[in-house]
PDB file of C-alpha atoms in Angstrom:
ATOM      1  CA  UNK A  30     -20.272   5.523  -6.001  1.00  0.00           C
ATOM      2  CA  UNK A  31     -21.794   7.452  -3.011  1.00  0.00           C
ATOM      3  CA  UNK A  32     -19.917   8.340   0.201  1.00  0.00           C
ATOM      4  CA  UNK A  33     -21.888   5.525   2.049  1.00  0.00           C
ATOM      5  CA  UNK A  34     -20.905   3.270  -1.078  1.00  0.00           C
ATOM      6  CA  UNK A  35     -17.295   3.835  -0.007  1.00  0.00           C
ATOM      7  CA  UNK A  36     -17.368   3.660   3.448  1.00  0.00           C
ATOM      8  CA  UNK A  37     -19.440  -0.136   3.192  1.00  0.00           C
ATOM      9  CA  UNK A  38     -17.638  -1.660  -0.180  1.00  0.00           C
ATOM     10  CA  UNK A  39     -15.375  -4.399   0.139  1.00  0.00           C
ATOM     11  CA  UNK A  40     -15.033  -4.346  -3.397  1.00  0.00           C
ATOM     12  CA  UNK A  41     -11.500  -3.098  -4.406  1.00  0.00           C
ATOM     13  CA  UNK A  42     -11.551  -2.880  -7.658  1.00  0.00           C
ATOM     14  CA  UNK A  43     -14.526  -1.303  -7.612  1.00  0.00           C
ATOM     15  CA  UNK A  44     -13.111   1.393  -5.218  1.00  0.00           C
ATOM     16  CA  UNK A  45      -9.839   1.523  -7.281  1.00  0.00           C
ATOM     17  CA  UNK A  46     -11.918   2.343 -10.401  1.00  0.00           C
ATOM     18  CA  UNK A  47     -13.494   5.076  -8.454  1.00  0.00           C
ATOM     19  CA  UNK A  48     -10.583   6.540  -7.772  1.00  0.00           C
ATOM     20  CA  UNK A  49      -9.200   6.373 -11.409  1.00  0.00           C
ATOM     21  CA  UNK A  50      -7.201   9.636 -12.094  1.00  0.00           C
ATOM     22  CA  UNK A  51      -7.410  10.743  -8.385  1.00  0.00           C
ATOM     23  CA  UNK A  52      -4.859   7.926  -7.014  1.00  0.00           C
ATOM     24  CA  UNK A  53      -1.490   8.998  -7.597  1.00  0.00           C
ATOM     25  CA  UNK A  54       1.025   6.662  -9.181  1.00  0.00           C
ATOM     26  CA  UNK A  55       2.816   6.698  -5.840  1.00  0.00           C
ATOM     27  CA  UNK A  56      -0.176   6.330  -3.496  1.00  0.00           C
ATOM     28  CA  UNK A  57      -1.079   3.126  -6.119  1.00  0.00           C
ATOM     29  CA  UNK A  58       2.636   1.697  -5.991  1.00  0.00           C
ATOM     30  CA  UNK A  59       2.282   2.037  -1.954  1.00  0.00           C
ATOM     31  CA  UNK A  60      -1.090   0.512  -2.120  1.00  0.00           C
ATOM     32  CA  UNK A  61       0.382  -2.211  -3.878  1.00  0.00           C
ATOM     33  CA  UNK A  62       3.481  -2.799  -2.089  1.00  0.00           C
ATOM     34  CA  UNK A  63       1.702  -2.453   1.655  1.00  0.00           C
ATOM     35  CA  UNK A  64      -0.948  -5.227   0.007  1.00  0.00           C
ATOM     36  CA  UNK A  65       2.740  -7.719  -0.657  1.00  0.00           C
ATOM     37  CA  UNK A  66       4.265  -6.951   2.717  1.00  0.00           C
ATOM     38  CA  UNK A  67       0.492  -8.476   4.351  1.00  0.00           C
ATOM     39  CA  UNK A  68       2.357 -12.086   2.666  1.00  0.00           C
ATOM     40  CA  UNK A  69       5.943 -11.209   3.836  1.00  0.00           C
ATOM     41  CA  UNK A  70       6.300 -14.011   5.537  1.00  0.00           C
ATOM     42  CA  UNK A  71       5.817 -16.582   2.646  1.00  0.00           C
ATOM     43  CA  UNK A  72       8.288 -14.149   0.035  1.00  0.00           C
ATOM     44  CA  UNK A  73      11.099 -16.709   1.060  1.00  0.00           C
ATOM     45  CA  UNK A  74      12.691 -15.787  -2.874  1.00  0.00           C
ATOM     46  CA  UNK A  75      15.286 -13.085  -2.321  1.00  0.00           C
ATOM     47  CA  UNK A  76      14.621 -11.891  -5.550  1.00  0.00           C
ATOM     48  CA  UNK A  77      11.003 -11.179  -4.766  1.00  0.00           C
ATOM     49  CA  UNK A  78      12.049  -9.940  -1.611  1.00  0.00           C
ATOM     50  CA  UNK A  79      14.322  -7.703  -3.162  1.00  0.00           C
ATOM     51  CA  UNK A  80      11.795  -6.438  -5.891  1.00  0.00           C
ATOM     52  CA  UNK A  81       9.335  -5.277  -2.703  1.00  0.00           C
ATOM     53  CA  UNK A  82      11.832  -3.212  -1.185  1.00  0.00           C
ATOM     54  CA  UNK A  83      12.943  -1.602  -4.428  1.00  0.00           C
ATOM     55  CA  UNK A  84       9.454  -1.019  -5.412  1.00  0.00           C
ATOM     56  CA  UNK A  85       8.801   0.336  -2.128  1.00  0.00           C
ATOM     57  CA  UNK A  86      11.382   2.868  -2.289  1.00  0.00           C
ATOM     58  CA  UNK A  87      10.839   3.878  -6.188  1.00  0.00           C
ATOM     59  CA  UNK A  88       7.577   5.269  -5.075  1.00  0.00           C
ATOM     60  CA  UNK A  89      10.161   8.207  -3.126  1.00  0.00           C
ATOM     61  CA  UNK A  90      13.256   8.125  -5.560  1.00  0.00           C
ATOM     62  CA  UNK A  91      12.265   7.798  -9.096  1.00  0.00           C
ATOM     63  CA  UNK A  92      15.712   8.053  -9.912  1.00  0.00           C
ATOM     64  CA  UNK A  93      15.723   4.457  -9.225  1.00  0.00           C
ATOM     65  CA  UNK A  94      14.086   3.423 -12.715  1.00  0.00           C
ATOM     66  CA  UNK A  95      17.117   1.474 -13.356  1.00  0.00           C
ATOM     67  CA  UNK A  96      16.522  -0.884 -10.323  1.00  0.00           C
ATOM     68  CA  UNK A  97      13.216  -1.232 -10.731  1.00  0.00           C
ATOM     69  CA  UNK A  98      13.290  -2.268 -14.460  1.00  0.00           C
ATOM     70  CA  UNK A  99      16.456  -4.545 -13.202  1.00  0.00           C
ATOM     71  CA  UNK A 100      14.166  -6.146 -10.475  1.00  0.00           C
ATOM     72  CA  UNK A 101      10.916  -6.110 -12.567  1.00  0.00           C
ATOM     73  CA  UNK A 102      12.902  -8.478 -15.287  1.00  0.00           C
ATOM     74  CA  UNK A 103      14.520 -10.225 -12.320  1.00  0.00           C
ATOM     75  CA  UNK A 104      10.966 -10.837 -10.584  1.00  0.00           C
ATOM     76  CA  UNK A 105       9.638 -12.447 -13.726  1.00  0.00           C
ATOM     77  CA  UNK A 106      12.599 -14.820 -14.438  1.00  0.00           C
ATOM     78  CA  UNK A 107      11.389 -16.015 -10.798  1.00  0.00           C
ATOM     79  CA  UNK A 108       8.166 -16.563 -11.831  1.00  0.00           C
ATOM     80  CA  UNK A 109       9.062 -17.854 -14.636  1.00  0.00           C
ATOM     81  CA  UNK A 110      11.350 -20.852 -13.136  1.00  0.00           C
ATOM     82  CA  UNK A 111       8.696 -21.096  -9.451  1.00  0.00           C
ATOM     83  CA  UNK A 112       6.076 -22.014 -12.898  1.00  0.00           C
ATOM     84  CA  UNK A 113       8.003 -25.164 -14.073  1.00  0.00           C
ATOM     85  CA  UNK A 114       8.457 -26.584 -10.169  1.00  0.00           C
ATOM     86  CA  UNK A 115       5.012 -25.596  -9.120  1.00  0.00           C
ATOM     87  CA  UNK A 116       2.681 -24.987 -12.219  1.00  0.00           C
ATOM     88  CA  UNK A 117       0.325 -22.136 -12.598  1.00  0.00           C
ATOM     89  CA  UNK A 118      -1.594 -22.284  -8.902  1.00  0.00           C
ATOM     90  CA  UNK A 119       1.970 -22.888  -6.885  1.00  0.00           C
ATOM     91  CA  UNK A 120       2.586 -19.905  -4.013  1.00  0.00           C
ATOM     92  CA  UNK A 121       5.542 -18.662  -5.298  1.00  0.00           C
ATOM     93  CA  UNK A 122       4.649 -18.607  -8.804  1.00  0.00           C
ATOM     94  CA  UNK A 123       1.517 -16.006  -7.402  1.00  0.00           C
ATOM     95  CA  UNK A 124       4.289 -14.315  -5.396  1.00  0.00           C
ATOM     96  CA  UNK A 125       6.852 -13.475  -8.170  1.00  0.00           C
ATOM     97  CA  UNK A 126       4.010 -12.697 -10.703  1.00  0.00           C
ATOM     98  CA  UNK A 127       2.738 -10.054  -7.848  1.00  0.00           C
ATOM     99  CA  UNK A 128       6.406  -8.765  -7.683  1.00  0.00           C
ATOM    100  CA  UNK A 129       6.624  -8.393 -11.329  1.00  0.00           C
ATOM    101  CA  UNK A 130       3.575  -6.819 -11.733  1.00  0.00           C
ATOM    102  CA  UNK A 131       4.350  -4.545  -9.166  1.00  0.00           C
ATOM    103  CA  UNK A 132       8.054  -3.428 -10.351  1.00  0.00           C
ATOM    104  CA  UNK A 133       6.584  -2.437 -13.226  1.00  0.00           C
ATOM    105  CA  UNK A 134       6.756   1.553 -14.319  1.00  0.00           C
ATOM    106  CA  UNK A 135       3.347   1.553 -13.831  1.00  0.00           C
ATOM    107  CA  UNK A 136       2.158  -0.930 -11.355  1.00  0.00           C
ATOM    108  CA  UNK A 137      -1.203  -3.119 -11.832  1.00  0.00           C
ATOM    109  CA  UNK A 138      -2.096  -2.290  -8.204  1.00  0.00           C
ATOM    110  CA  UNK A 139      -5.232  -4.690  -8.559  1.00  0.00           C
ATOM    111  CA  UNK A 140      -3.746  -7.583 -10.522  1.00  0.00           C
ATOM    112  CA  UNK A 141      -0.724  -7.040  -7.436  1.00  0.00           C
ATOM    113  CA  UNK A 142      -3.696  -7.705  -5.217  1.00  0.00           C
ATOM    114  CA  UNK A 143      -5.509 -10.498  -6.537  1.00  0.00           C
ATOM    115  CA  UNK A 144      -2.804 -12.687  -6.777  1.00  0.00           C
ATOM    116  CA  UNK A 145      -1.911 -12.267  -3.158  1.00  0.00           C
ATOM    117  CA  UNK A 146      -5.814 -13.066  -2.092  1.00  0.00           C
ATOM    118  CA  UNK A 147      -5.063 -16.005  -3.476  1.00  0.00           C
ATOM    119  CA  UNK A 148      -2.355 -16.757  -0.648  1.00  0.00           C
ATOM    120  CA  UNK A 149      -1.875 -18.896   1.225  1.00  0.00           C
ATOM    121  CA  UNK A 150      -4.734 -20.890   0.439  1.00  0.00           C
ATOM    122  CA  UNK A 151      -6.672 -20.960  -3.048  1.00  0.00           C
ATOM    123  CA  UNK A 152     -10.426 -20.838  -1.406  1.00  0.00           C
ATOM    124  CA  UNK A 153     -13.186 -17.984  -1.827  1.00  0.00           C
ATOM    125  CA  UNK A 154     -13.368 -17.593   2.152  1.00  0.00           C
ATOM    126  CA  UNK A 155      -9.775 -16.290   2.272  1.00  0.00           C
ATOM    127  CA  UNK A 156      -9.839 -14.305  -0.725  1.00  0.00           C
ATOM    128  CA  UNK A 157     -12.993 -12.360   0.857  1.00  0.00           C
ATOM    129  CA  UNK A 158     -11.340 -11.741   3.701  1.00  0.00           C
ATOM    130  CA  UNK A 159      -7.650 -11.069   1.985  1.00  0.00           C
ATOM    131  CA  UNK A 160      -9.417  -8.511   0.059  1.00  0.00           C
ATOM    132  CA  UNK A 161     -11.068  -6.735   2.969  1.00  0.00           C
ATOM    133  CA  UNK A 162      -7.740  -5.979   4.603  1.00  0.00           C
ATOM    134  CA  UNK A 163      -6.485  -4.766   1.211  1.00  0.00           C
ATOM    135  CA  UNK A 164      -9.761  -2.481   1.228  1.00  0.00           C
ATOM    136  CA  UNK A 165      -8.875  -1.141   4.470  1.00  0.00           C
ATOM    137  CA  UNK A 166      -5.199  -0.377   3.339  1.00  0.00           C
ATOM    138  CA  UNK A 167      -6.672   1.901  -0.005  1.00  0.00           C
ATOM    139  CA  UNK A 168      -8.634   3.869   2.797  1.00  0.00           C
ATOM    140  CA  UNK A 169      -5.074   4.401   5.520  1.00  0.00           C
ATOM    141  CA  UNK A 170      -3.619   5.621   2.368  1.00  0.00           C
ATOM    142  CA  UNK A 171      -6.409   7.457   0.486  1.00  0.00           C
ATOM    143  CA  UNK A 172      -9.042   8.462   3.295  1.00  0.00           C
ATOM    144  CA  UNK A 173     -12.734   9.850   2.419  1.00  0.00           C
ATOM    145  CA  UNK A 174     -12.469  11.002  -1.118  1.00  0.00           C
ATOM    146  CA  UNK A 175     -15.568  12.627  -0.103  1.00  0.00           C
ATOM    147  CA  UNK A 176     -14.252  14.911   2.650  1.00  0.00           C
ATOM    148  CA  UNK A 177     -10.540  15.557   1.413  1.00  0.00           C
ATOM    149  CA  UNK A 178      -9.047  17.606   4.327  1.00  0.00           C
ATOM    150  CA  UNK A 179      -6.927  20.826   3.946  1.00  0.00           C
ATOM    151  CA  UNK A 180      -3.218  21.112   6.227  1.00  0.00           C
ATOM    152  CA  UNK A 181      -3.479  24.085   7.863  1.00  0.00           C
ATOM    153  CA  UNK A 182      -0.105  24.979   7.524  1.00  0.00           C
ATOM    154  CA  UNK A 183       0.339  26.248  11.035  1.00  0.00           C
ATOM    155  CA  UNK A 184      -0.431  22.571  12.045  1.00  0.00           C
ATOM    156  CA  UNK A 185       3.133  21.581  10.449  1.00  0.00           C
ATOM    157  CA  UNK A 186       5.151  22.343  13.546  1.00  0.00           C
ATOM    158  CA  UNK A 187       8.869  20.797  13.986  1.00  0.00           C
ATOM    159  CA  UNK A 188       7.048  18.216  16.291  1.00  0.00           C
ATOM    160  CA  UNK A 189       4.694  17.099  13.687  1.00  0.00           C
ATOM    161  CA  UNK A 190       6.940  16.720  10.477  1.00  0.00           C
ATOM    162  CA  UNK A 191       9.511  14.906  12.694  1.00  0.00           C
ATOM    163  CA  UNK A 192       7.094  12.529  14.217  1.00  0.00           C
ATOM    164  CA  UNK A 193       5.263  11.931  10.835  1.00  0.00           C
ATOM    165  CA  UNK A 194       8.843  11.650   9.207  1.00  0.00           C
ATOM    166  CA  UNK A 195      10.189   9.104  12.099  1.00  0.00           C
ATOM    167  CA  UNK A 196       7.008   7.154  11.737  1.00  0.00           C
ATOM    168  CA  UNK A 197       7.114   7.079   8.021  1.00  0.00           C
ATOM    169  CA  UNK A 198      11.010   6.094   7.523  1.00  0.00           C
ATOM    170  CA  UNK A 199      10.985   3.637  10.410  1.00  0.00           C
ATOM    171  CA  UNK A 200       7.386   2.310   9.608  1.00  0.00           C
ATOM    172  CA  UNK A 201       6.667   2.968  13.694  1.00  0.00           C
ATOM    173  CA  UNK A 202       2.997   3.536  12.766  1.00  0.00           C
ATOM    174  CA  UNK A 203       2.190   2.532  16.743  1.00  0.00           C
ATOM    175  CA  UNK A 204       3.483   6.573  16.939  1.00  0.00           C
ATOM    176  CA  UNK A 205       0.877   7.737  15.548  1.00  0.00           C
ATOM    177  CA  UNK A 206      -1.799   8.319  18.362  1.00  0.00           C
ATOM    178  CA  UNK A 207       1.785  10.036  19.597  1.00  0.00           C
ATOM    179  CA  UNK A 208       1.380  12.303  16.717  1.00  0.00           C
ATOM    180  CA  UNK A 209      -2.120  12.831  16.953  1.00  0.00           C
ATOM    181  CA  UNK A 210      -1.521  14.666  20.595  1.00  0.00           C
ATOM    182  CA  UNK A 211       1.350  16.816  18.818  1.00  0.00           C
ATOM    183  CA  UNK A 212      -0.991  17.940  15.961  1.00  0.00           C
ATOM    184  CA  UNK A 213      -4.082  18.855  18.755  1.00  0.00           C
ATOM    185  CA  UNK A 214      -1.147  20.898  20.482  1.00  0.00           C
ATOM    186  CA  UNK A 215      -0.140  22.652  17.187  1.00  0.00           C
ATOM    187  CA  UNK A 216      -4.074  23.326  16.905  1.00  0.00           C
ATOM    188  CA  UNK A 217      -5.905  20.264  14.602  1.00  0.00           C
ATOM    189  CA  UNK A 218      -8.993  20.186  15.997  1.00  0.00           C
ATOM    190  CA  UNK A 219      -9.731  17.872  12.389  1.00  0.00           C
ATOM    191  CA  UNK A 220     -11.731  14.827  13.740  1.00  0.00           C
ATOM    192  CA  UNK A 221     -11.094  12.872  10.586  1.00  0.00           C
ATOM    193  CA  UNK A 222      -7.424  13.261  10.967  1.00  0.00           C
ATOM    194  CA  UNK A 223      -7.200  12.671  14.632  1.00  0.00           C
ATOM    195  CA  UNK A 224      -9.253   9.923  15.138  1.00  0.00           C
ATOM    196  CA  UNK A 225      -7.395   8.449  12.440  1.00  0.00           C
ATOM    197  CA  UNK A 226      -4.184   8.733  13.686  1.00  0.00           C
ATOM    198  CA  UNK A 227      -5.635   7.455  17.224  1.00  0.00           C
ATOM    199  CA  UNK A 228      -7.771   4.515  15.585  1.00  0.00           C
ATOM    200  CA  UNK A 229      -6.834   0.595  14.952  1.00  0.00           C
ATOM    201  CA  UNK A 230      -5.300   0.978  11.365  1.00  0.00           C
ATOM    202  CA  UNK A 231      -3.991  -0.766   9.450  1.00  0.00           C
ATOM    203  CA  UNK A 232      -1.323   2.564   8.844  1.00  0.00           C
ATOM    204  CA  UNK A 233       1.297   1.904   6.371  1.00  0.00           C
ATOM    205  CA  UNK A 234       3.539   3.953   4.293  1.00  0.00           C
ATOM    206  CA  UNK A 235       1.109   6.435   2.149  1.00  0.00           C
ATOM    207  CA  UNK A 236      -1.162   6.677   5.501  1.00  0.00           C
ATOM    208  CA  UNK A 237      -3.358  10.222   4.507  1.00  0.00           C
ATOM    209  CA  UNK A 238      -2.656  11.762   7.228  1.00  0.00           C
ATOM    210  CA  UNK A 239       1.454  11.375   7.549  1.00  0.00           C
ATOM    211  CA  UNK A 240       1.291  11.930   3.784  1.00  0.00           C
ATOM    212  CA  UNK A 241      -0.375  15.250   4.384  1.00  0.00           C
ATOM    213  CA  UNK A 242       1.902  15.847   7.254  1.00  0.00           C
ATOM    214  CA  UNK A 243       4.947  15.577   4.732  1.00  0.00           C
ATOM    215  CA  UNK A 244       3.533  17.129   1.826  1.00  0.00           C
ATOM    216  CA  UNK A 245       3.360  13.824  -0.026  1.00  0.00           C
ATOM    217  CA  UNK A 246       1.283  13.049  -2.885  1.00  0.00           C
TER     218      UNK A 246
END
């Protein structure tokens, strides 16, 4: 794939397989989980619900293995009983199979992702167009694997890391234009990583720039 490949594809797996061995199992996980919260609103199964937010925070703590094997099991029970009231194409059976597959120890970001393009209507339209929000969620969290971009660590003032950190824990992505002045007063001069930080998004947890901000991988 060429860097103009990239920056046209809509093609997700495509992209994914790209990236294969550069995407951290973290970055993946968050890929994965930011892709479930775009359907929040129809996760009306608190066990689902609950798998998202422990999958979510597994990708920071994996001392949470436990939980995430409990919800993983939990997430396909779900699925399992959504399949006998709504047989194979219901919502929540797609829902709960996304969960599972996503509280696994190794999460099948794209099988995560096509189940949810498949929500809330079954129809190629919405799938495309699913799928090209998802592609614009790999590149808040991955960027240009073509121009990776160095910290300079002098950029890393108290006012950066606590803005990145704020906007990270508290999801307040809207901050990060916010942060974008504080890193341009601590020196960045980086177009790539201010005009991302100043541009429409989507930013979600695993965003490039607060990851690089943090030190995250």
């Amino acid at each position: 794939m060429t860097e103009a490949e990239w920056l046209a594809s809509d093609d997700l797996g495509r992209m994914l397989y790209f990236l294969r061995g550069q995407l951290s199992s973290r970055k993946g996980r968050l890929l994965a989980c930011a892709c479930y919260r775009r359907k929040w609103k129809y996760v009306t199964d608190e066990r689902c619900r609950t798998a998202g937010d422990v999958a979510e925070a597994f990708a920071d703590d994996e001392d949470r293995i436990g939980d995430l094997d409990l919800v993983c099991e939990t997430a396909w029970s779900a699925r399992n009983e959504w399949l006998s009231k709504q047989g194979s194409q219901g919502r929540m059976v797609r829902i709960a199979t996304a969960a599972h597959w996503l509280t696994r120890s190794e999460p099948a970001c794209l099988t995560v992702a096509s189940e949810l393009a498949r929500i809330p209507v079954d129809s190629a339209r919405a799938r495309s167009t699913e799928t090209a929000e998802q592609v614009r969620l790999l590149r808040d969290i991955f960027g240009n694997p073509f121009h990776p971009v160095a910290l300079d660590p002098a950029w890393r003032t108290e006012a950066v890391v606590g803005l990145a950190r704020g906007a990270y824990e508290d999801r307040a992505f809207d901050r990060l234009p916010v942060l974008a002045d504080a890193l341009e007063d601590a020196g960045c001069a980086d177009g790539a990583v201010l005009a991302h930080c100043r541009g429409p998004g989507p930013h979600v947890r695993g965003c490039w720039v607060v990851d690089l901000v943090l030190g995250k991988t």
